[in-house]
Amino acid sequence: MNEGLRSSGANDSFIGRRTLGVENHFNPCKGVHVGKRHTWFRRNVKSFAFMVVLMIFVFLLDSLMVSVFSSIKFHRISNERNSNGGEGDSVAYVHEERSTVEMYSRLLNSASSALTKEEFKQDSLKFWEEPSREASKWKPCADKRYPTSLGKPEESNGYIMVSANGGLNQQRVAICNAVALASLLNATLVLPKFLYSNVWKDPSQFGDIYQEDYFMSMLKDDIHIVRELPPHLKSLDVEAIGSLITDADIPKEAKPNDYVGTVLPLLMKNKVVHFLGFGNRLGFDPLPSDLQRLRCKFGSTTARRFRSREFLRRDYVARGSSKYLALHLRFEEDMVAYSLCDFGGGEYEKKELETYREMHFPLLIERLKNSKPVSPAELRKLGRCPLTPEEAVLVLAALGFKHGTYIYLAGSRIYGGSYRMRPFTSLYPNLVTKETLLTPIELAPFQNFSSQLAALDFIACATSDVFAMTDSGSQLSSLVSGFRTYYGDGHAPTLRPNKRRLAAIFSENSSIGWNTLEDRIRKMIEEGQRVRVRGSGRSIYRQPRCPECMCRS
Ligand SMILES: *[C@@H]1O[C@H](CO)[C@@H](O)[C@H](O)[C@H]1NC(C)=O
Ligand SMILES: *[C@@H]1O[C@H](CO)[C@@H](O)[C@H](O)[C@H]1NC(C)=O
Ligand SMILES: *[C@@H]1O[C@H](CO)[C@@H](O)[C@H](O)[C@H]1NC(C)=O
């Protein structure tokens, strides 16, 4: 999997560099508005300002990502880059060879002419703003002290160790849950560790991404935290004494009682338990509100240091008056292959995805053999298919975002690479990724650390003027949208399409008129922006509008 993802990543950096660097900025004749030198000039100033802003903003990260720069050996990375480059080129070539993807070519033409018309209108697009005033009535208040707060236990029942798995965002959820759990069990938390995974290949530890001291001081009134186990426990073989708890030992979304029943006795007996993995192992409801609040506190406080950067950025942006939209387009090969959907790439695509599944998802293949097949068309109708770059760009165009809109593309290992992104980049050429914003040398320190790269994306999305996602089930998208709800003060809009409704709209691709499409897509997005209070069982990270996290004034 890694090969494929890495090489398409290399393609993507090619896209951005071409569109941002050459065509659009230094060669006005190739730009879309020939003869409009004036606009072109303004555009350049803006884009320059935008790049400066983002660069400064990204540079500031080193305070967040303590010790990253110092720990990296420089020459090894330049080697890595070189070999990557070669690989990327050959893959790009293969992609050029395949037959054209025919998805929505008529609609894309309509979108293109709609954008040309819009270009001369004033920019009064409402989707840069949160539609409802109601949104700004909710204020963050997880930090507030309550008379009922549990406070630190007088006596600790033992030590909890956590080795979180997954990528940056899953790890973050695991830590939030571990904090709540330490409080529930009156336990002392050992600073969390991150498991090394063969998928993410990132050796970063907690201290590489978060500030340990800050973490400890922020929770000092709530739970005991230590850096390491005391020596007499360190020498124990945790597995041999039965204190190693894996995800198989605890149900998903477990309830507090599950922990009190199974984990507490172990903790009391052995004075230490070690959670290995710990993905999604604490449900949202029912949970005593003090624990919920604590969880919310960590979830938001970790993110808080991102926030000072937001102010900085806003400050620069105010001067340069440039806005940007961040898009989390989830169209990575693994996800695309797993979905079993059809993405308009014909036989070539079918074979490629089939091969990928055989290599990476043997269990899925096994399951398919024993079950009734669901057709790709049916899957699409059910809203189970990841949005393609074509679909994502149609949504943005239907919402009225202008041709010159600056778009930060998060993730960016798009299946099909620059080839697949072509319809997108021709409608929105000012597309950047972290790879195109930063030079290879600037990027090098992060290159091997997927969690740190993911943190760059998190920050760029969290602080964007408007954030658009294509998959509301994604961990990054939901943490980012929760962060924006929490800190956005009602001015951090998130655009969240409903895949099932979108599938219904796009199924009329050969007949639907552009105006009708616009109306229906706008309605869908507006409904997704209604201010709602978190429903029972829903994630507080995605939807922090609930009494434990936010207060309604
Ligand atoms: C934790 O400590 C509090 C008092 O500080 C006590 O009321 C509660 O029962 C304890 N819970 C456990 C699981 O030990
Ligand atoms: C990055 O990863 C590659 C491949 O795993 C390795 O060869 C290289 O030494 C690594 N570079 C750094 C700086 O760790
Ligand atoms: C586009 O329209 C055609 C004809 O109505 C239909 O067969 C096809 O499934 C549609 N494509 C998608 C992706 O819905």
Coordinates of C-alpha atoms and ligand atoms in Angstrom, one line a residue:
M1 CA 0.0 0.0 0.0
N2 CA 2.7 2.3 0.9
E3 CA 4.3 2.3 -2.5
G4 CA 1.1 3.3 -4.2
L5 CA 0.3 6.0 -1.7
R6 CA 3.7 7.4 -1.8
S7 CA 3.9 7.6 -5.5
S8 CA 0.6 9.2 -6.0
G9 CA 1.6 11.6 -3.4
A10 CA 4.5 12.6 -5.5
N11 CA 2.1 13.2 -8.4
D12 CA 0.1 15.5 -6.4
S13 CA 3.0 17.7 -5.5
F14 CA 3.4 17.9 -9.2
I15 CA -0.1 19.2 -9.7
G16 CA 0.1 22.0 -7.2
R17 CA 3.5 23.1 -8.3
R18 CA 2.5 23.3 -11.9
T19 CA -0.8 25.1 -11.4
L20 CA 0.3 27.4 -8.6
G21 CA 3.8 28.1 -9.7
V22 CA 3.9 28.2 -13.4
E23 CA 0.7 28.5 -15.3
N24 CA -1.1 30.8 -13.1
H25 CA 1.4 33.0 -11.6
F26 CA 4.2 33.6 -14.1
N27 CA 2.5 33.1 -17.3
P28 CA -0.5 35.3 -17.6
C29 CA -1.2 34.4 -21.2
K30 CA -2.1 30.9 -20.2
G31 CA -4.3 32.2 -17.4
V32 CA -8.0 32.3 -18.0
H33 CA -8.5 36.0 -18.1
V34 CA -6.4 37.1 -21.0
G35 CA -6.2 40.8 -21.2
K36 CA -7.3 41.5 -17.7
R37 CA -3.8 42.5 -16.5
H38 CA -5.2 44.4 -13.7
T39 CA -7.0 41.4 -12.1
W40 CA -4.0 39.3 -12.9
F41 CA -1.8 41.6 -10.9
R42 CA -4.1 41.7 -8.0
R43 CA -4.3 38.0 -8.1
N44 CA -0.6 37.7 -7.9
V45 CA -0.3 40.0 -4.9
K46 CA -3.0 38.1 -3.2
S47 CA -1.4 34.8 -3.9
F48 CA 1.9 35.9 -2.8
A49 CA 0.4 37.2 0.4
F50 CA -1.3 33.9 0.9
M51 CA 1.8 31.9 0.4
V52 CA 3.8 34.1 2.8
V53 CA 1.0 33.7 5.4
L54 CA 0.9 30.0 5.1
M55 CA 4.7 29.7 5.1
I56 CA 5.1 31.8 8.2
F57 CA 2.3 29.9 9.8
V58 CA 3.8 26.6 9.0
F59 CA 7.2 27.7 10.3
L60 CA 5.7 28.5 13.6
L61 CA 4.9 25.0 14.0
D62 CA 8.2 24.1 15.3
S63 CA 7.2 25.4 18.7
L64 CA 4.4 22.9 18.6
M65 CA 6.4 20.1 17.3
V66 CA 9.1 20.3 19.8
S67 CA 12.4 18.7 18.9
V68 CA 11.4 17.6 15.5
F69 CA 14.0 19.5 13.6
S70 CA 16.8 18.7 16.0
S71 CA 16.3 14.9 15.7
I72 CA 16.5 14.6 12.0
K73 CA 19.5 13.6 10.0
F74 CA 19.4 15.7 6.9
H75 CA 21.2 13.8 4.2
R76 CA 19.1 10.7 4.6
I77 CA 16.1 12.6 3.6
S78 CA 17.4 14.1 0.5
N79 CA 18.2 10.6 -0.6
E80 CA 14.7 9.5 0.1
R81 CA 13.2 12.3 -1.9
N82 CA 15.3 11.5 -4.9
S83 CA 14.2 7.9 -5.1
N84 CA 10.6 9.0 -4.5
G85 CA 10.8 11.4 -7.4
G86 CA 11.8 8.7 -9.9
E87 CA 9.0 6.5 -8.8
G88 CA 6.5 9.2 -9.0
D89 CA 7.4 10.0 -12.6
S90 CA 7.0 6.5 -13.8
V91 CA 3.6 6.2 -12.2
A92 CA 2.5 9.5 -13.7
Y93 CA 3.4 8.1 -17.1
V94 CA 1.2 5.0 -16.5
H95 CA -1.7 7.2 -15.6
E96 CA -1.3 9.3 -18.7
E97 CA -1.7 6.1 -20.8
R98 CA -5.0 5.0 -19.5
S99 CA -8.3 5.9 -21.1
T100 CA -10.0 9.0 -20.0
V101 CA -12.2 8.9 -16.9
E102 CA -15.7 9.9 -18.2
M103 CA -17.5 11.1 -15.1
Y104 CA -19.8 14.0 -15.5
S105 CA -18.1 15.7 -18.4
R106 CA -21.3 17.6 -19.3
L107 CA -21.7 18.8 -15.8
L108 CA -18.1 19.8 -15.6
N109 CA -18.6 21.9 -18.7
S110 CA -21.6 23.6 -17.2
A111 CA -19.6 24.3 -14.1
S112 CA -16.8 25.8 -16.1
S113 CA -19.1 28.2 -17.9
A114 CA -20.9 29.0 -14.6
L115 CA -17.6 29.9 -13.1
T116 CA -16.7 32.1 -16.0
K117 CA -19.9 34.0 -15.6
E118 CA -19.5 34.3 -11.8
E119 CA -16.0 35.7 -12.2
F120 CA -17.3 39.2 -12.9
K121 CA -19.8 39.3 -10.1
Q122 CA -18.9 40.7 -6.7
D123 CA -17.8 38.2 -4.2
S124 CA -20.8 37.9 -2.0
L125 CA -20.7 34.2 -1.6
K126 CA -22.4 33.3 1.6
F127 CA -20.7 30.0 2.1
W128 CA -17.6 31.8 3.5
E129 CA -19.8 32.5 6.5
E130 CA -21.6 30.3 8.9
P131 CA -25.3 30.7 8.0
S132 CA -26.9 30.7 11.4
R133 CA -26.5 33.3 14.1
E134 CA -27.4 30.6 16.5
A135 CA -23.9 29.1 16.0
S136 CA -22.2 32.0 17.7
K137 CA -24.3 31.6 20.9
W138 CA -22.3 28.6 21.9
K139 CA -19.1 29.2 23.7
P140 CA -16.3 26.9 24.9
C141 CA -16.6 26.0 28.5
A142 CA -15.0 22.7 29.2
D143 CA -12.4 24.5 31.4
K144 CA -15.0 25.9 33.7
R145 CA -14.8 24.6 37.3
Y146 CA -17.8 23.0 38.7
P147 CA -18.6 22.4 42.3
T148 CA -19.3 18.8 41.4
S149 CA -15.9 18.3 39.7
L150 CA -14.4 15.1 40.9
G151 CA -10.9 16.5 41.4
K152 CA -7.9 14.4 41.9
P153 CA -8.3 11.2 43.8
E154 CA -6.6 11.1 47.2
E155 CA -5.3 7.7 46.6
S156 CA -4.3 6.2 43.3
N157 CA -5.4 2.7 42.5
G158 CA -2.5 2.1 40.2
Y159 CA -0.9 3.1 37.0
I160 CA -2.5 3.2 33.5
M161 CA -0.3 2.9 30.5
V162 CA -1.6 3.5 27.0
S163 CA 0.0 2.7 23.7
A164 CA -2.3 4.3 21.2
N165 CA -2.5 3.0 17.6
G166 CA -3.5 4.5 14.3
G167 CA -2.6 7.9 12.9
L168 CA -2.5 11.2 14.6
N169 CA -6.2 11.7 14.9
Q170 CA -7.0 8.2 16.2
Q171 CA -4.2 8.6 18.7
R172 CA -5.7 11.8 19.9
V173 CA -9.1 10.3 20.5
A174 CA -7.4 7.5 22.4
I175 CA -5.6 9.9 24.7
C176 CA -8.8 11.8 25.4
N177 CA -10.4 8.6 26.4
A178 CA -7.4 7.5 28.5
V179 CA -7.7 10.8 30.5
A180 CA -11.3 10.1 31.3
L181 CA -10.5 6.5 32.2
A182 CA -7.8 7.5 34.6
S183 CA -10.3 9.7 36.4
L184 CA -12.9 7.1 36.4
L185 CA -10.6 4.5 38.0
N186 CA -8.8 6.9 40.3
A187 CA -5.6 5.9 38.5
T188 CA -2.4 7.6 37.7
L189 CA -1.8 8.1 34.0
V190 CA 1.7 7.4 32.5
L191 CA 2.4 9.8 29.6
P192 CA 0.8 8.1 26.5
K193 CA 2.9 6.2 24.0
F194 CA 2.2 5.8 20.3
L195 CA 2.5 2.4 18.7
Y196 CA 4.6 2.1 15.6
S197 CA 2.5 0.9 12.7
N198 CA 3.5 -0.5 9.4
V199 CA 0.9 1.5 7.7
W200 CA 1.9 4.9 9.0
K201 CA 5.5 4.2 9.5
D202 CA 6.0 6.9 11.9
P203 CA 8.2 6.6 15.0
S204 CA 6.9 10.0 16.5
Q205 CA 6.1 9.9 20.2
F206 CA 3.8 12.0 22.3
G207 CA 6.5 14.5 23.0
D208 CA 7.2 15.0 19.3
I209 CA 3.8 16.2 18.7
Y210 CA 2.4 17.5 21.9
Q211 CA 4.1 19.4 24.7
E212 CA 4.4 17.1 27.6
D213 CA 4.7 19.7 30.3
Y214 CA 1.7 21.5 29.0
F215 CA -0.3 18.3 29.0
M216 CA 0.6 17.6 32.6
S217 CA 0.0 21.1 33.9
M218 CA -3.3 21.4 32.2
L219 CA -4.7 18.4 33.8
K220 CA -3.0 18.8 37.2
D221 CA -6.2 19.4 39.1
D222 CA -8.0 16.5 37.5
I223 CA -5.7 13.5 37.4
H224 CA -2.2 12.3 38.4
I225 CA 0.2 12.1 35.5
V226 CA 3.7 10.8 35.6
R227 CA 6.3 10.5 32.9
E228 CA 7.3 6.9 33.6
L229 CA 6.3 4.0 35.7
P230 CA 8.1 3.8 39.1
P231 CA 11.1 1.5 39.0
H232 CA 9.5 -1.4 41.0
L233 CA 6.7 -1.7 38.4
K234 CA 8.9 -1.1 35.4
S235 CA 10.6 -4.4 35.8
L236 CA 7.3 -6.3 35.8
D237 CA 6.3 -8.3 32.8
V238 CA 2.9 -6.7 32.3
E239 CA 1.8 -9.4 29.9
A240 CA 2.7 -12.3 32.2
I241 CA 0.8 -10.9 35.1
G242 CA -2.3 -10.5 32.9
S243 CA -2.3 -6.7 32.9
L244 CA -1.9 -6.3 29.2
I245 CA -5.3 -5.3 27.7
T246 CA -5.8 -5.2 24.0
D247 CA -8.7 -4.0 22.0
A248 CA -10.0 -7.5 21.7
D249 CA -10.5 -7.5 25.5
I250 CA -12.8 -4.6 25.6
P251 CA -15.9 -4.0 23.4
K252 CA -16.0 -1.0 21.1
E253 CA -17.6 2.1 22.7
A254 CA -17.5 0.3 26.1
K255 CA -19.4 1.8 29.1
P256 CA -17.8 2.9 32.3
N257 CA -19.2 -0.2 34.1
D258 CA -17.3 -2.4 31.7
Y259 CA -14.1 -0.8 33.0
V260 CA -15.1 -0.9 36.6
G261 CA -16.0 -4.6 36.2
T262 CA -13.0 -5.9 34.4
V263 CA -10.1 -3.4 34.5
L264 CA -10.4 -2.1 38.0
P265 CA -9.8 -5.4 39.8
L266 CA -6.7 -6.0 37.7
L267 CA -5.5 -2.5 38.5
M268 CA -6.0 -3.0 42.2
K269 CA -4.3 -6.3 42.1
N270 CA -1.3 -5.6 39.9
K271 CA -1.1 -1.8 40.4
V272 CA -0.6 -1.4 36.7
V273 CA -2.6 -2.0 33.5
H274 CA -1.4 -1.4 29.9
F275 CA -3.9 -0.6 27.2
L276 CA -2.4 -1.7 23.9
G277 CA -4.1 -0.1 20.9
F278 CA -7.0 1.5 22.7
G279 CA -9.0 2.7 19.6
N280 CA -12.5 3.8 20.2
R281 CA -12.8 1.9 23.5
L282 CA -14.9 4.3 25.4
G283 CA -18.5 5.1 24.4
F284 CA -20.0 8.6 24.6
D285 CA -23.2 7.8 26.4
P286 CA -24.0 7.1 29.1
L287 CA -21.0 8.7 30.7
P288 CA -21.0 10.8 33.9
S289 CA -20.8 14.4 32.8
D290 CA -17.7 15.1 34.8
L291 CA -15.8 12.5 32.8
Q292 CA -17.3 13.8 29.6
R293 CA -16.1 17.3 30.5
L294 CA -12.6 16.0 31.2
R295 CA -12.5 14.3 27.9
C296 CA -13.6 17.4 26.2
K297 CA -11.1 19.4 28.1
F298 CA -8.2 17.4 26.8
G299 CA -9.7 17.3 23.3
S300 CA -9.9 21.0 23.2
T301 CA -6.9 22.0 25.2
T302 CA -4.4 20.1 23.1
A303 CA -5.7 21.9 20.2
R304 CA -5.5 25.2 21.9
R305 CA -1.9 25.8 21.0
F306 CA -2.9 25.5 17.4
R307 CA -5.2 28.4 18.1
S308 CA -2.6 31.1 18.8
R309 CA -1.5 30.4 15.3
E310 CA -4.9 31.0 14.1
F311 CA -4.8 34.5 15.4
L312 CA -1.5 35.1 13.8
R313 CA -2.8 33.9 10.6
R314 CA -5.9 36.0 10.8
D315 CA -3.8 38.9 11.5
Y316 CA -1.8 38.4 8.3
V317 CA -4.8 37.6 6.4
A318 CA -6.5 40.8 7.4
R319 CA -3.6 42.7 5.9
G320 CA -3.3 40.6 2.8
S321 CA -7.1 40.1 2.7
S322 CA -6.8 36.7 1.3
K323 CA -9.1 33.9 2.2
Y324 CA -8.7 30.2 1.7
L325 CA -10.8 27.1 1.7
A326 CA -9.4 23.9 3.0
L327 CA -10.6 20.7 1.5
H328 CA -10.2 17.2 2.9
L329 CA -10.7 15.1 -0.1
R330 CA -10.6 11.5 0.9
F331 CA -9.8 9.6 -2.2
E332 CA -6.9 7.5 -1.3
E333 CA -6.3 4.2 -3.0
D334 CA -7.0 2.0 0.0
M335 CA -10.3 3.6 0.6
V336 CA -11.3 3.7 -3.0
A337 CA -10.4 0.0 -3.4
Y338 CA -12.2 -1.0 -0.2
S339 CA -15.4 0.7 -1.2
L340 CA -16.0 -1.7 -4.1
C341 CA -17.6 1.2 -6.0
D342 CA -17.0 2.2 -9.6
F343 CA -15.3 5.5 -10.3
G344 CA -15.7 5.8 -14.1
G345 CA -12.2 4.6 -15.0
G346 CA -13.3 1.6 -17.0
E347 CA -11.5 -1.7 -17.2
Y348 CA -8.1 -0.3 -16.2
E349 CA -9.4 1.0 -12.9
K350 CA -11.4 -2.1 -12.2
K351 CA -8.3 -4.3 -12.6
E352 CA -6.1 -2.0 -10.6
L353 CA -8.5 -1.9 -7.7
E354 CA -9.1 -5.6 -7.8
T355 CA -5.3 -6.2 -7.6
Y356 CA -5.0 -3.8 -4.8
R357 CA -7.8 -5.6 -2.8
E358 CA -6.2 -8.9 -3.4
M359 CA -2.9 -7.6 -2.0
H360 CA -4.2 -5.7 0.9
F361 CA -7.6 -6.8 1.9
P362 CA -7.7 -10.7 1.9
L363 CA -10.4 -10.7 4.5
L364 CA -12.6 -8.5 2.4
I365 CA -12.2 -10.9 -0.5
E366 CA -13.0 -13.8 1.7
R367 CA -16.1 -12.1 3.0
L368 CA -17.3 -11.2 -0.5
K369 CA -17.1 -14.9 -1.6
N370 CA -19.7 -15.8 1.0
S371 CA -22.1 -13.0 0.6
K372 CA -24.5 -11.7 -2.0
P373 CA -22.8 -9.1 -4.1
V374 CA -24.1 -5.5 -4.0
S375 CA -23.7 -3.8 -7.3
P376 CA -21.5 -0.7 -7.6
A377 CA -24.6 1.3 -8.7
E378 CA -26.4 0.2 -5.6
L379 CA -23.5 1.1 -3.3
R380 CA -23.4 4.5 -4.9
K381 CA -27.1 5.0 -4.3
L382 CA -26.7 4.1 -0.7
G383 CA -24.1 6.8 -0.3
R384 CA -21.3 4.3 0.4
C385 CA -18.9 5.6 -2.3
P386 CA -16.1 8.1 -1.5
L387 CA -16.6 11.3 -3.5
T388 CA -14.3 11.6 -6.5
P389 CA -12.3 14.7 -7.2
E390 CA -14.9 15.4 -10.0
E391 CA -17.8 15.2 -7.5
A392 CA -16.0 17.4 -5.0
V393 CA -15.2 20.0 -7.6
L394 CA -18.9 20.0 -8.8
V395 CA -20.0 20.6 -5.2
L396 CA -17.6 23.6 -4.8
A397 CA -18.6 25.0 -8.2
A398 CA -22.3 24.6 -7.4
L399 CA -21.9 26.5 -4.1
G400 CA -20.4 29.3 -6.2
F401 CA -16.8 29.4 -5.1
K402 CA -14.9 31.4 -7.7
H403 CA -12.3 30.1 -10.1
G404 CA -9.5 32.0 -8.3
T405 CA -10.4 30.6 -4.9
Y406 CA -7.3 29.4 -2.9
I407 CA -7.8 25.8 -1.9
Y408 CA -5.6 23.9 0.5
L409 CA -5.9 20.2 -0.2
A410 CA -5.3 18.1 2.9
G411 CA -4.3 14.5 2.7
S412 CA -3.4 14.7 -1.0
R413 CA -2.6 11.1 -1.8
I414 CA -5.3 11.1 -4.4
Y415 CA -5.9 7.9 -6.3
G416 CA -4.9 8.5 -9.9
G417 CA -2.7 11.5 -8.9
S418 CA -2.5 14.6 -11.0
Y419 CA -4.3 12.8 -13.8
R420 CA -7.4 12.3 -11.8
M421 CA -7.2 15.8 -10.4
R422 CA -7.2 17.4 -13.7
P423 CA -10.9 18.4 -13.8
F424 CA -10.5 19.8 -10.4
T425 CA -7.4 21.9 -11.1
S426 CA -8.8 23.2 -14.3
L427 CA -11.7 24.7 -12.5
Y428 CA -9.7 25.7 -9.4
P429 CA -6.1 26.2 -10.4
N430 CA -5.0 27.8 -7.1
L431 CA -4.8 24.5 -5.4
V432 CA -2.0 23.9 -2.9
T433 CA -0.9 21.1 -0.7
K434 CA 1.7 21.1 2.0
E435 CA 4.1 19.6 -0.6
T436 CA 3.7 22.6 -2.9
L437 CA 3.7 25.3 -0.2
L438 CA 6.9 24.1 1.3
T439 CA 10.1 23.4 -0.6
P440 CA 11.5 19.9 -0.4
I441 CA 14.1 21.1 2.1
E442 CA 11.5 22.7 4.4
L443 CA 9.4 19.6 4.2
A444 CA 12.2 17.2 4.7
P445 CA 12.1 17.1 8.5
F446 CA 8.5 16.0 8.4
Q447 CA 8.8 13.6 5.5
N448 CA 9.1 10.4 7.3
F449 CA 6.7 11.3 10.0
S450 CA 3.2 10.8 8.8
S451 CA 1.7 12.1 12.1
Q452 CA 3.6 15.3 11.9
L453 CA 2.5 15.7 8.3
A454 CA -1.0 15.0 9.4
A455 CA -0.6 17.7 12.1
L456 CA 0.3 20.2 9.3
D457 CA -2.9 19.3 7.6
F458 CA -4.9 19.5 10.8
I459 CA -3.7 23.0 11.4
A460 CA -4.3 24.2 7.9
C461 CA -7.8 22.8 7.9
A462 CA -8.7 23.9 11.4
T463 CA -7.7 27.5 10.7
S464 CA -9.0 27.9 7.2
D465 CA -11.8 30.3 6.4
V466 CA -14.0 27.6 5.3
F467 CA -13.5 23.9 5.7
A468 CA -15.0 21.4 3.2
M469 CA -14.9 17.6 3.7
T470 CA -16.0 14.8 1.4
D471 CA -16.4 12.1 4.1
S472 CA -17.9 12.9 7.4
G473 CA -16.9 9.6 8.8
S474 CA -13.2 10.5 8.6
Q475 CA -11.4 11.0 11.8
L476 CA -9.5 14.1 10.5
S477 CA -12.6 15.7 9.1
S478 CA -14.6 15.1 12.3
L479 CA -12.0 16.3 14.7
V480 CA -11.4 19.4 12.5
S481 CA -15.1 20.2 12.3
G482 CA -15.4 19.8 16.1
F483 CA -12.5 22.0 16.7
R484 CA -14.0 24.7 14.5
T485 CA -17.3 24.4 16.3
Y486 CA -15.5 24.7 19.6
Y487 CA -13.2 27.6 18.9
G488 CA -14.8 29.2 15.8
D489 CA -17.2 31.4 17.7
G490 CA -19.8 30.8 15.1
H491 CA -17.5 32.0 12.3
A492 CA -15.8 28.8 11.1
P493 CA -18.1 27.2 8.6
T494 CA -17.8 23.6 7.7
L495 CA -19.3 22.2 4.5
R496 CA -20.4 18.6 4.9
P497 CA -22.1 16.9 2.0
N498 CA -24.5 14.1 2.5
K499 CA -23.3 11.3 0.2
R500 CA -26.6 9.6 -0.2
R501 CA -28.3 12.8 -1.3
L502 CA -25.4 13.7 -3.5
A503 CA -25.6 10.3 -5.2
A504 CA -29.3 11.0 -5.9
I505 CA -28.4 14.4 -7.4
F506 CA -25.5 13.1 -9.5
S507 CA -27.5 10.1 -10.8
E508 CA -29.3 12.6 -13.0
N509 CA -26.0 13.6 -14.4
S510 CA -27.1 13.4 -18.0
S511 CA -30.2 15.5 -17.7
I512 CA -30.1 17.8 -14.7
G513 CA -29.8 21.5 -15.4
W514 CA -27.0 23.4 -13.8
N515 CA -29.3 25.7 -11.9
T516 CA -31.3 22.8 -10.5
L517 CA -28.1 21.1 -9.5
E518 CA -26.9 24.3 -7.7
D519 CA -30.2 24.6 -5.8
R520 CA -30.2 21.1 -4.6
I521 CA -26.5 21.1 -3.6
R522 CA -26.9 24.4 -1.7
K523 CA -29.9 23.1 0.1
M524 CA -28.0 19.9 1.1
I525 CA -25.1 21.9 2.5
E526 CA -27.3 24.3 4.3
E527 CA -29.0 21.5 6.0
G528 CA -25.7 20.1 7.1
Q529 CA -24.9 23.4 8.7
R530 CA -27.9 23.6 11.0
V531 CA -26.9 24.2 14.6
R532 CA -27.7 21.1 16.5
V533 CA -27.0 19.9 20.0
R534 CA -25.1 16.7 20.2
G535 CA -27.4 13.7 20.0
S536 CA -27.1 10.8 22.5
G537 CA -24.2 8.5 21.6
R538 CA -22.7 10.9 19.2
S539 CA -19.1 11.9 19.3
I540 CA -18.2 14.9 21.5
Y541 CA -15.1 15.4 19.4
R542 CA -17.2 15.9 16.2
Q543 CA -20.1 17.7 17.9
P544 CA -19.0 19.5 21.0
R545 CA -22.2 21.5 21.3
C546 CA -23.3 19.7 24.5
P547 CA -23.5 21.0 28.1
E548 CA -20.3 19.3 29.1
C549 CA -18.2 21.1 26.5
M550 CA -19.9 24.3 25.5
C551 CA -22.3 26.7 27.1
R552 CA -25.1 28.4 25.3
S553 CA -25.3 32.1 26.2
Ligands
LIG1 C1 -12.4 7.2 43.5 O1 -12.2 8.0 44.6 C2 -13.4 8.6 45.1 C3 -13.0 9.5 46.2 O2 -11.9 10.3 45.9 C4 -14.4 7.5 45.5 O3 -15.6 8.1 45.9 C5 -14.6 6.6 44.3 O4 -15.4 5.5 44.7 C6 -13.3 6.0 43.8 N1 -13.5 5.2 42.7 C7 -12.8 4.1 42.4 C8 -13.2 3.3 41.2 O5 -11.9 3.7 43.1
LIG2 C1 12.9 7.7 5.9 O1 12.4 6.4 5.5 C2 13.2 5.7 4.6 C3 12.5 4.4 4.2 O2 12.0 3.8 5.3 C4 14.6 5.5 5.1 O3 15.4 4.9 4.2 C5 15.2 6.9 5.5 O4 16.5 6.7 6.2 C6 14.3 7.6 6.5 N1 14.8 8.9 6.8 C7 14.8 9.4 8.0 C8 15.3 10.8 8.1 O5 14.5 8.8 9.0
LIG3 C1 -25.0 9.4 -15.1 O1 -26.1 9.2 -15.9 C2 -26.3 8.0 -16.6 C3 -27.5 8.1 -17.4 O2 -28.6 8.5 -16.7 C4 -26.4 6.9 -15.5 O3 -26.5 5.6 -16.2 C5 -25.1 6.9 -14.7 O4 -25.2 6.0 -13.7 C6 -24.9 8.3 -14.0 N1 -23.7 8.3 -13.3 C7 -23.6 8.3 -12.0 C8 -22.2 8.3 -11.4 O5 -24.6 8.4 -11.3

